[in-house]
Short mmCIF file of C-alpha atoms in Angstrom, two decimals:
data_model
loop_
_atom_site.label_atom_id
_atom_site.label_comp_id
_atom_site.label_asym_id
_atom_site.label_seq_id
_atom_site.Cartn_x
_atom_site.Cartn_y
_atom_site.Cartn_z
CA UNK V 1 76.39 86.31 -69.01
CA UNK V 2 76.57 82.71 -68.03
CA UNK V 3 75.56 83.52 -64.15
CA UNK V 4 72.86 85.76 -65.39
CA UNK V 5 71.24 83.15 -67.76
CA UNK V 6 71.65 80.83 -65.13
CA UNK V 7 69.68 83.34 -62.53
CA UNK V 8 67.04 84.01 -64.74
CA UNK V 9 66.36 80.48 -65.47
CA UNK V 10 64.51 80.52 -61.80
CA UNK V 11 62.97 83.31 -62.57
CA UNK V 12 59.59 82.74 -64.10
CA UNK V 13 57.96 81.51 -67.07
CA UNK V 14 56.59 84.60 -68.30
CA UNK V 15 57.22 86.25 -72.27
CA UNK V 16 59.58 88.67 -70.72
CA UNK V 17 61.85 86.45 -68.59
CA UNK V 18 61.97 83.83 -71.30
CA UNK V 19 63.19 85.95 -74.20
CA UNK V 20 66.35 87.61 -71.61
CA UNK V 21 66.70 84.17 -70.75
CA UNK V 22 67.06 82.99 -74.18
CA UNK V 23 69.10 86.06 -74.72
CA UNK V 24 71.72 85.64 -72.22
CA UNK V 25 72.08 82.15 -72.81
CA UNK V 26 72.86 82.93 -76.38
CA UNK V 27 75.03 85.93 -75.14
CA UNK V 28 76.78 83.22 -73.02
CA UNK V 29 77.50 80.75 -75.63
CA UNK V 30 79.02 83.40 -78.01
CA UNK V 31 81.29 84.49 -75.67
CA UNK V 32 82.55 81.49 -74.58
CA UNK V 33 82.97 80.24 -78.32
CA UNK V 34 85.56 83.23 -78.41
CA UNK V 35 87.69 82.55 -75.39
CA UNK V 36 90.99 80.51 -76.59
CA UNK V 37 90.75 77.47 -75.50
CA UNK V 38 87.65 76.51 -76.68
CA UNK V 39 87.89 78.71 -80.02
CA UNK V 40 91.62 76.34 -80.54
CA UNK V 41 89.57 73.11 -80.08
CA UNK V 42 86.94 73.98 -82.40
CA UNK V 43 88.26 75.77 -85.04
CA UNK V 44 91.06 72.89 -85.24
CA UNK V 45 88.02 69.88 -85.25
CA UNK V 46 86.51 68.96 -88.09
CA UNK V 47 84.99 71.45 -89.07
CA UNK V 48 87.23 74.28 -89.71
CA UNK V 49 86.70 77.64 -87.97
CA UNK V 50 83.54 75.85 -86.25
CA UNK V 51 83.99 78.51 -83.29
CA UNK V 52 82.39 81.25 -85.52
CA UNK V 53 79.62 79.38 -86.72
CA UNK V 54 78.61 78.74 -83.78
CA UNK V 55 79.33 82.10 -81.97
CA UNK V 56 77.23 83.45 -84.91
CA UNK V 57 74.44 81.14 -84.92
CA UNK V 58 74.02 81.27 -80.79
CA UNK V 59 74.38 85.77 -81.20
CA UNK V 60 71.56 85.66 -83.73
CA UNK V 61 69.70 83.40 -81.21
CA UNK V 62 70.13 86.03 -78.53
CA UNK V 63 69.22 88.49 -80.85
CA UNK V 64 66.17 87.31 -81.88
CA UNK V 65 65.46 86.71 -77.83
CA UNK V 66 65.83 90.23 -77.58
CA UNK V 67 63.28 91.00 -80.51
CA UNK V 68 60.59 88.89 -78.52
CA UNK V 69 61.33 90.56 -75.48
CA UNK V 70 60.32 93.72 -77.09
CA UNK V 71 57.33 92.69 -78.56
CA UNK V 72 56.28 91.22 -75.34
CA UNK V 73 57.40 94.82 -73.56
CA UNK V 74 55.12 96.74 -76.03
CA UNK V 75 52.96 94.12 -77.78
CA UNK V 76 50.55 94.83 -75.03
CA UNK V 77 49.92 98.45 -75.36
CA UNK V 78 47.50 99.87 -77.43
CA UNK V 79 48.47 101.09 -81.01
CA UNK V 80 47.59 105.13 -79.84
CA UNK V 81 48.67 107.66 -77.54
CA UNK V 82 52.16 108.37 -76.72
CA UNK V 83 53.51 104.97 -77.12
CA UNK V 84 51.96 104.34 -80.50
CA UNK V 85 55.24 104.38 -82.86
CA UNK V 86 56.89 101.78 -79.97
CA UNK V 87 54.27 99.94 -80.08
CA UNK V 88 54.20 100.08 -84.02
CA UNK V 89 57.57 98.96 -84.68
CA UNK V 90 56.70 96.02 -82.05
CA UNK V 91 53.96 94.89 -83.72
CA UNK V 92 56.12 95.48 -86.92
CA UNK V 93 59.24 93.20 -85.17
CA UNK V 94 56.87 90.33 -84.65
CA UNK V 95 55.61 89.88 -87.72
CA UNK V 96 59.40 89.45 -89.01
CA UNK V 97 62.10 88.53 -86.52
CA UNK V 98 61.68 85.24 -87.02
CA UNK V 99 61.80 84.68 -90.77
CA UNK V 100 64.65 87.34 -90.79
CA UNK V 101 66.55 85.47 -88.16
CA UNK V 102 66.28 82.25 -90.14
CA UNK V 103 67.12 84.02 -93.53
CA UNK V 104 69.94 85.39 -92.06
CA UNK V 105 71.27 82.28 -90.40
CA UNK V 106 70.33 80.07 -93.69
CA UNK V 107 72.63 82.50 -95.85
CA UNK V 108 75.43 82.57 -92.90
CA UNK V 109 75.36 78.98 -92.82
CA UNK V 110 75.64 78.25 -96.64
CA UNK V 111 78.08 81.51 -97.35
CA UNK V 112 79.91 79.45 -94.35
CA UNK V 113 80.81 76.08 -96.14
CA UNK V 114 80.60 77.85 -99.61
CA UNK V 115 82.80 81.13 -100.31
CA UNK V 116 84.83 81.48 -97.35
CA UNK V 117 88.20 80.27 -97.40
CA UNK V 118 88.50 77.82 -94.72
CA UNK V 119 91.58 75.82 -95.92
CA UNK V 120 93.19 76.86 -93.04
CA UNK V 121 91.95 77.44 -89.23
CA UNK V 122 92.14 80.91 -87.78
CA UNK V 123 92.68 82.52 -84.70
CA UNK V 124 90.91 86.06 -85.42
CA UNK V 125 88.83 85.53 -88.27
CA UNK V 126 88.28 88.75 -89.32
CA UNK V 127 92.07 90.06 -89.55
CA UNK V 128 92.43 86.64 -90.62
CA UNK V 129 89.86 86.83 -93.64
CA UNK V 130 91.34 90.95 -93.90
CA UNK V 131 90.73 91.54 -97.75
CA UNK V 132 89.13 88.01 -98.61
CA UNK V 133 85.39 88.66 -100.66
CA UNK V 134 84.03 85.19 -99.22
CA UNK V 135 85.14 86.37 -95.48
CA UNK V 136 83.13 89.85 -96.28
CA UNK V 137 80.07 88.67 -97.59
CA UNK V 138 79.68 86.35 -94.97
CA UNK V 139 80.55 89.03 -92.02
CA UNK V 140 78.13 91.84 -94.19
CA UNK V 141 75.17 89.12 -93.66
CA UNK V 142 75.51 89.07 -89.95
CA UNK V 143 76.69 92.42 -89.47
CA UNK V 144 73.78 94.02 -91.15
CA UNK V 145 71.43 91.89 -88.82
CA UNK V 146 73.12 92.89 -85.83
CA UNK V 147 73.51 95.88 -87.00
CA UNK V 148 69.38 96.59 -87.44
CA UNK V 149 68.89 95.01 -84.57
CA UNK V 150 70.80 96.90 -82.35
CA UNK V 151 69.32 99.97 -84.53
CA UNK V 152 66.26 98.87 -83.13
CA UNK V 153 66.55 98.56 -79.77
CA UNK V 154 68.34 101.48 -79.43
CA UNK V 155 65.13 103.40 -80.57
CA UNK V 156 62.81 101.73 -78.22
CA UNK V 157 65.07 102.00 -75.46
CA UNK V 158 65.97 105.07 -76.29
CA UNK V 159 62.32 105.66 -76.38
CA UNK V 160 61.55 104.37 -73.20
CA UNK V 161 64.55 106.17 -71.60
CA UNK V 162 62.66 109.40 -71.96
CA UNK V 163 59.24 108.36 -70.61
CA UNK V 164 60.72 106.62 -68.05
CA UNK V 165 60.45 108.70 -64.20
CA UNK V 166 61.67 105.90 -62.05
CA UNK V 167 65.11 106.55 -61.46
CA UNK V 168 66.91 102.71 -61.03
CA UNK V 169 64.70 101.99 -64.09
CA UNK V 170 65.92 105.11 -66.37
CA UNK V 171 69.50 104.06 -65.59
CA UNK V 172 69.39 100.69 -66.67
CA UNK V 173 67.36 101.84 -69.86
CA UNK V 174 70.00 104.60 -70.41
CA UNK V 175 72.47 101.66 -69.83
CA UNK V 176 70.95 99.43 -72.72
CA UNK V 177 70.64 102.18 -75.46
CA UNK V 178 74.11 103.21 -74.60
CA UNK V 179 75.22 99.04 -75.31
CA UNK V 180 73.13 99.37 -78.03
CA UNK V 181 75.02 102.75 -79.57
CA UNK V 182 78.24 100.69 -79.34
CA UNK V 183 76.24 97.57 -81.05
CA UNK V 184 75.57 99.76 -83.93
CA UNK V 185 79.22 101.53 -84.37
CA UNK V 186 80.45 97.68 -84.16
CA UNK V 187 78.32 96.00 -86.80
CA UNK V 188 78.59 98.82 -89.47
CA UNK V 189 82.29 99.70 -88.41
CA UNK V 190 83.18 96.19 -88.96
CA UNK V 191 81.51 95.58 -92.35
CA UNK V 192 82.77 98.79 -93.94
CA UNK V 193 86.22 98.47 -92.85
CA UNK V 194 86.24 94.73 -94.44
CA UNK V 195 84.44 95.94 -97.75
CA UNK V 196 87.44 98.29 -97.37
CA UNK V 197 90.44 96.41 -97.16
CA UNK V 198 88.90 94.16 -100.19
CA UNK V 199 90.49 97.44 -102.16
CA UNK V 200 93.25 98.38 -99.74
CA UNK V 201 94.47 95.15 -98.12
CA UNK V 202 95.82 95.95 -94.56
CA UNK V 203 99.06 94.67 -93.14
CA UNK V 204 98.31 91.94 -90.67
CA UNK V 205 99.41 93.87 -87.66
CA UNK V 206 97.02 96.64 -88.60
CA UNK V 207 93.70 94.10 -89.37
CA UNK V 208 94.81 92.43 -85.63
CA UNK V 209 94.96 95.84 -83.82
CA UNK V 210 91.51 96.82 -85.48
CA UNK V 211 89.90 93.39 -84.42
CA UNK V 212 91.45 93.90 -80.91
CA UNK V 213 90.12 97.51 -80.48
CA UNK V 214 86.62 96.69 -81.67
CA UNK V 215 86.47 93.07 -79.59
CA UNK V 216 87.03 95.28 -76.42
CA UNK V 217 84.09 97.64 -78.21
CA UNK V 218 81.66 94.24 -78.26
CA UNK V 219 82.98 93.18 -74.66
CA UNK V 220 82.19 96.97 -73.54
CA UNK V 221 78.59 96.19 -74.96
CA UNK V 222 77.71 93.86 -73.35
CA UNK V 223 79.12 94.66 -69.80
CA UNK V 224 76.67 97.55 -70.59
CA UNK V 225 73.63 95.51 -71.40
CA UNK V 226 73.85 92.81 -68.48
CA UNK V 227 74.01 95.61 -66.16
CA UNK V 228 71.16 97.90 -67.44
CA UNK V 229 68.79 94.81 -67.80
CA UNK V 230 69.63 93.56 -64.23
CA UNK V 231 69.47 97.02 -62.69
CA UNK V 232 65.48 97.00 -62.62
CA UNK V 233 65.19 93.74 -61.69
CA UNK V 234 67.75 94.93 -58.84
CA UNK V 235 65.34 97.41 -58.38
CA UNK V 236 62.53 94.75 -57.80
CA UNK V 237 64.92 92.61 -55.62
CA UNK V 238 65.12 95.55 -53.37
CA UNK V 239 60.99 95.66 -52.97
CA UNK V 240 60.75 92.43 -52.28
CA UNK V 241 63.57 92.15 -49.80
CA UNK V 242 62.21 94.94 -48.02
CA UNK V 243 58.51 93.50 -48.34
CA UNK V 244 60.07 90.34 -47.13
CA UNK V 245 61.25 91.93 -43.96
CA UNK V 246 58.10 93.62 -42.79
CA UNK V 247 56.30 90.24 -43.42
CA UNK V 248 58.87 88.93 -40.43
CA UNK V 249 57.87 91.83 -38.23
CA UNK V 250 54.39 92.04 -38.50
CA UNK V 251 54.31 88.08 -38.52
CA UNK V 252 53.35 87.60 -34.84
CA UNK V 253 50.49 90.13 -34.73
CA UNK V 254 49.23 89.38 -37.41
CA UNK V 255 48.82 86.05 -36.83
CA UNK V 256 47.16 86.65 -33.54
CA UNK V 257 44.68 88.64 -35.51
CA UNK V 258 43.65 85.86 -38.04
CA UNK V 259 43.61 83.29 -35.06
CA UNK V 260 40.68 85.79 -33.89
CA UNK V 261 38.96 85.40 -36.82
CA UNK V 262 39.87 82.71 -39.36
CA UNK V 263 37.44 83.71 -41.92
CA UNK V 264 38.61 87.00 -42.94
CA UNK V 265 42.25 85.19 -45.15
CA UNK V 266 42.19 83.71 -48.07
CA UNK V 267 43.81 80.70 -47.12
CA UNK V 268 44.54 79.32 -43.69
CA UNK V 269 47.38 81.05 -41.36
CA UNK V 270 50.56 78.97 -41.51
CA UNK V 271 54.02 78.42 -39.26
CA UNK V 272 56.05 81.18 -39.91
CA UNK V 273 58.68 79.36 -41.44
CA UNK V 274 56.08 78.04 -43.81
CA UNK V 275 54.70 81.67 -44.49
CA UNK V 276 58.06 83.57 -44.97
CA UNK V 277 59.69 80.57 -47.40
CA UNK V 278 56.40 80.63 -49.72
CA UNK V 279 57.16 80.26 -53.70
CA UNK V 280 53.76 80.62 -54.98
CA UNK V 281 52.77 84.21 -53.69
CA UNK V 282 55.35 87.23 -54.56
CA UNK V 283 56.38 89.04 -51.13
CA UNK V 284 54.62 92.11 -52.41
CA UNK V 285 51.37 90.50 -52.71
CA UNK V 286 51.67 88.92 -49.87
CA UNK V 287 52.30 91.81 -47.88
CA UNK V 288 49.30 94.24 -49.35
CA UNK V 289 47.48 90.76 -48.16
CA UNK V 290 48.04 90.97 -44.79
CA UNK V 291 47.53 94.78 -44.67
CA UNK V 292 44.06 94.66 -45.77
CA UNK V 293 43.58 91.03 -43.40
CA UNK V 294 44.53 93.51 -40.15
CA UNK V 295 42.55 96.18 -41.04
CA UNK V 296 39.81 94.06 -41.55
CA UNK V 297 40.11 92.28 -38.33
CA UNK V 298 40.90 95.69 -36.37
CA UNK V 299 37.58 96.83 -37.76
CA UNK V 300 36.06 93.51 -36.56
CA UNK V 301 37.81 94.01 -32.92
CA UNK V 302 35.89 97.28 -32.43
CA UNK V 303 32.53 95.84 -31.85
CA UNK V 304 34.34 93.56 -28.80
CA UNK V 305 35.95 96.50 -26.62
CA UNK V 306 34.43 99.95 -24.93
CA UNK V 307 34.41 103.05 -26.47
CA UNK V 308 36.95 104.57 -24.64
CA UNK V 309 39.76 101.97 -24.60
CA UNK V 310 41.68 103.78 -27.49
CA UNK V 311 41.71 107.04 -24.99
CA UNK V 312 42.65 104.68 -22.25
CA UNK V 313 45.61 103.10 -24.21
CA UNK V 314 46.66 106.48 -25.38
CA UNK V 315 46.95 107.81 -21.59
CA UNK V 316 48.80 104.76 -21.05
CA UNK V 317 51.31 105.15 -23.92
CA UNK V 318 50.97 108.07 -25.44
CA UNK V 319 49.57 108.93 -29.20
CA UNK V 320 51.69 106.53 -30.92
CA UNK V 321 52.05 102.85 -31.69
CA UNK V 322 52.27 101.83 -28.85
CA UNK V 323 49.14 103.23 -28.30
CA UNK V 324 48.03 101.50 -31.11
CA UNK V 325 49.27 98.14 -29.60
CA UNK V 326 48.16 98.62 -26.22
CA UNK V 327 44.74 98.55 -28.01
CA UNK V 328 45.25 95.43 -30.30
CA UNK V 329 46.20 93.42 -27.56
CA UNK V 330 43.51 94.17 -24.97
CA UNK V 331 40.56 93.77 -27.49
CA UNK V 332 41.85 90.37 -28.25
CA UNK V 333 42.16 89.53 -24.94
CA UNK V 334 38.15 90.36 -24.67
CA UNK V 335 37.26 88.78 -27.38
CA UNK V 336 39.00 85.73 -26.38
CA UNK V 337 37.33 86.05 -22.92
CA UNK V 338 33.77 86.16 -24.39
CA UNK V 339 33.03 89.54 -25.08
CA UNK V 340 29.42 90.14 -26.66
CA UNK V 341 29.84 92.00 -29.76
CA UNK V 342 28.23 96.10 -29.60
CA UNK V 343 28.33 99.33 -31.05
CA UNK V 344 31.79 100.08 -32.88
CA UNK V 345 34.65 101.57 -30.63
CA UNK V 346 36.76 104.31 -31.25
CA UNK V 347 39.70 103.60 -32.88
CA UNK V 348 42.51 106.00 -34.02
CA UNK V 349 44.38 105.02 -37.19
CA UNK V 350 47.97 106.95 -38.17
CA UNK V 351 46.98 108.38 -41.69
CA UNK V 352 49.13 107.44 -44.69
CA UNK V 353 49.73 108.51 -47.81
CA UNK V 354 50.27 105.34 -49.29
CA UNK V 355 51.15 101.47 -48.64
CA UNK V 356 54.75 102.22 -47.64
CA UNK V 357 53.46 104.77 -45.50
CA UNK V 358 50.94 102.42 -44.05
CA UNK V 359 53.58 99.28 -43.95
CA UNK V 360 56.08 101.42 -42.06
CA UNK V 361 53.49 102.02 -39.40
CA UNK V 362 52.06 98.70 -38.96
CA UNK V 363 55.65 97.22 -38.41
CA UNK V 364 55.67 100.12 -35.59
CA UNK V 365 52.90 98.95 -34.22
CA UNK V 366 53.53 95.14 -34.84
CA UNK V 367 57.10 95.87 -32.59
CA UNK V 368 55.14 97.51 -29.80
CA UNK V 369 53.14 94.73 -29.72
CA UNK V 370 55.58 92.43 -29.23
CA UNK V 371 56.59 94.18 -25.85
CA UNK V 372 53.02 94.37 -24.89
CA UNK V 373 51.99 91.36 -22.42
CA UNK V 374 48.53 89.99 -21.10
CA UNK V 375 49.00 91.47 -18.45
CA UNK V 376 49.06 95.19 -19.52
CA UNK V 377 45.90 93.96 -21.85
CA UNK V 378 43.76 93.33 -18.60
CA UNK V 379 45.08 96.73 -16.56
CA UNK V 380 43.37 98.22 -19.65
CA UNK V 381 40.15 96.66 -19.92
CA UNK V 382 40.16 97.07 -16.15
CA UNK V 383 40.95 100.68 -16.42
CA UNK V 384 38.05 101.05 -18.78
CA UNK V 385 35.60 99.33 -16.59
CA UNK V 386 35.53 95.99 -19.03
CA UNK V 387 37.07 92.61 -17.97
CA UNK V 388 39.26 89.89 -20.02
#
């Protein structure tokens, strides 16, 4: 939890990445309020049993994180069509997570230093508090908080899980519902079994072995729900690492291309150290970018070169991309040489399906290109009756 909230605090300012950054941070603060050394320190400070106030306090943070996050998921859709009841109970959440979130911590917070027996500091407060009413009350408030909580985001998750086709995205969904199944069996387990043993006080072995089991329940949980959020974002990491890499392949060509002509980017060509370490423009925007730039600036190249110097290159080197290179190269070469623009040139484009289609291609084309000299570029043009 700690490295994740750590990750995602370099990962963007948007609704969404705030609220699961303010969630695992939370997440991350709870947890380490339970391991034993710092749990000893603060339940033995001044404040008696401080560990679980805080665990508390920093879990109904996260919880509330996680309410935002949903709102800001569905709070953009429309209130109709299939998503309507999602959206509903989103636009339901944010009109009261936040004054149930500081209800609930108010009452936790005076029930704290009010009923519950804190003459003592505990180890386990629940099998510690086992048949204690000021203990129970306390636990039912936060309980039935993250109880409904988790009752909620089980729905819309579960929700989601259904609609969902993408496959890395419908496991990490079915991975979240399934942390939030155990979320709800916790909370409500928990508060009846302590409402419980205010009639039928358990032996202390007994309320320890029942805290145990259901700790390794919570720690279950949320093994469940770091991995199913970070699985899509996995899934994104993936895209852009892949986007990434075709930028470094079809670098060199197609910075040739804007050389030729400098008006058709948005912004001026850089090193290529300073394009593939850029922070301000995602990889897959970037990429789709310099797609469109070298189709525009093929189309350009067409008026510079005779008609038949795509039938030429494809004698040379066969229908493929090295074809395609062979082509590229020579009518920048005339271009560069002078060339008077003329009627468009045929030109013979690989047909795609779609941008991956069209991006595995071009990095084809863009390593062809590399192995293509001047040289070859003027036998062309010669070949065709042009010169460079």
């Amino acid at each position: 939890m700690t490295a994740v909230a750590i990750w995602r605090t370099l990962g963007g300012s948007d609704a969404r990445r705030r609220s699961l950054w303010m969630c695992f941070l939370g997440f991350a603060i709870a947890l380490w309020s339970k391991t034993e050394y710092v749990r000893t320190v603060l339940n033995h400070s001044q404040i008696t049993d401080a560990s679980v106030l805080l665990k508390h306090c920093s879990a109904g943070m996260a919880i509330l994180a996680i309410m935002y996050y949903i709102v800001a998921v569905y709070g953009q859709y429309p209130p109709d069509g299939d998503m309507a009841r999602a959206v509903q109970v989103a636009r339901f959440i944010q009109r009261v997570a936040t004054k149930t979130a500081l209800a609930a911590g108010s009452l936790m917070t005076i029930m704290f230093f009010t009923i519950v027996d804190r003459s003592h500091p505990s180890d386990k407060f629940v099998s510690d508090h086992a048949g204690q009413w000021g203990a129970t009350a306390y636990m039912t408030a936060f309980y039935i908080y993250l109880g409904s909580a988790s009752a909620i985001c089980l729905y819309q998750w579960a929700g989601a899980f259904r609609r969902e086709d993408r496959k890395l995205l419908r496991v990490g969904l079915g991975m979240m519902a399934v942390a939030m199944i155990l979320g709800v069996l916790y909370s409500f387990g928990r508060m009846l079994t302590m409402w419980y043993w205010i009639a039928e006080p358990p032996t202390h072995t007994f309320a320890y072995d029942f805290d145990a089991g259901t700790e390794a329940m919570q720690q279950l949980l949320f093994v469940f729900f770091a991995l199913g959020v970070s699985i899509p974002a996995f899934e994104q990491g993936l895209i852009r690492t892949r986007s990434w890499f075709s930028l470094v392949r079809i670098y060199p060509m197609w910075w040739e291309l804007m050389d030729a002509f400098p008006t058709i980017p948005m912004e001026t060509p850089r090193s290529r150290r300073e394009e593939l370490t850029r922070r301000d423009v995602d990889a897959n925007l970037q990429l789709d970018r310099w797609v469109h730039d070298m189709a525009d600036a093929i189309e350009k190249l067409r008026h510079y070169v005779p008609d038949g110097l795509m039938a030429a290159a494809q004698e040379a080197a066969g229908r493929g991309p090295a074809a395609q290179a062979q082509w590229i190269k020579a009518a920048l070469a005339a271009k560069s040489d002078g060339a008077p623009e003329g009627p468009v040139a045929a030109f013979e484009q690989e047909p795609a399906t779609d941008q991956d289609g069209e991006v595995a291609w071009l990095r084809r084309v863009a390593a062809a290109y590399e192995k293509t000299d001047h040289a070859q570029a003027q036998h062309l043009l010669a070949s065709t009756g042009a010169t460079a």
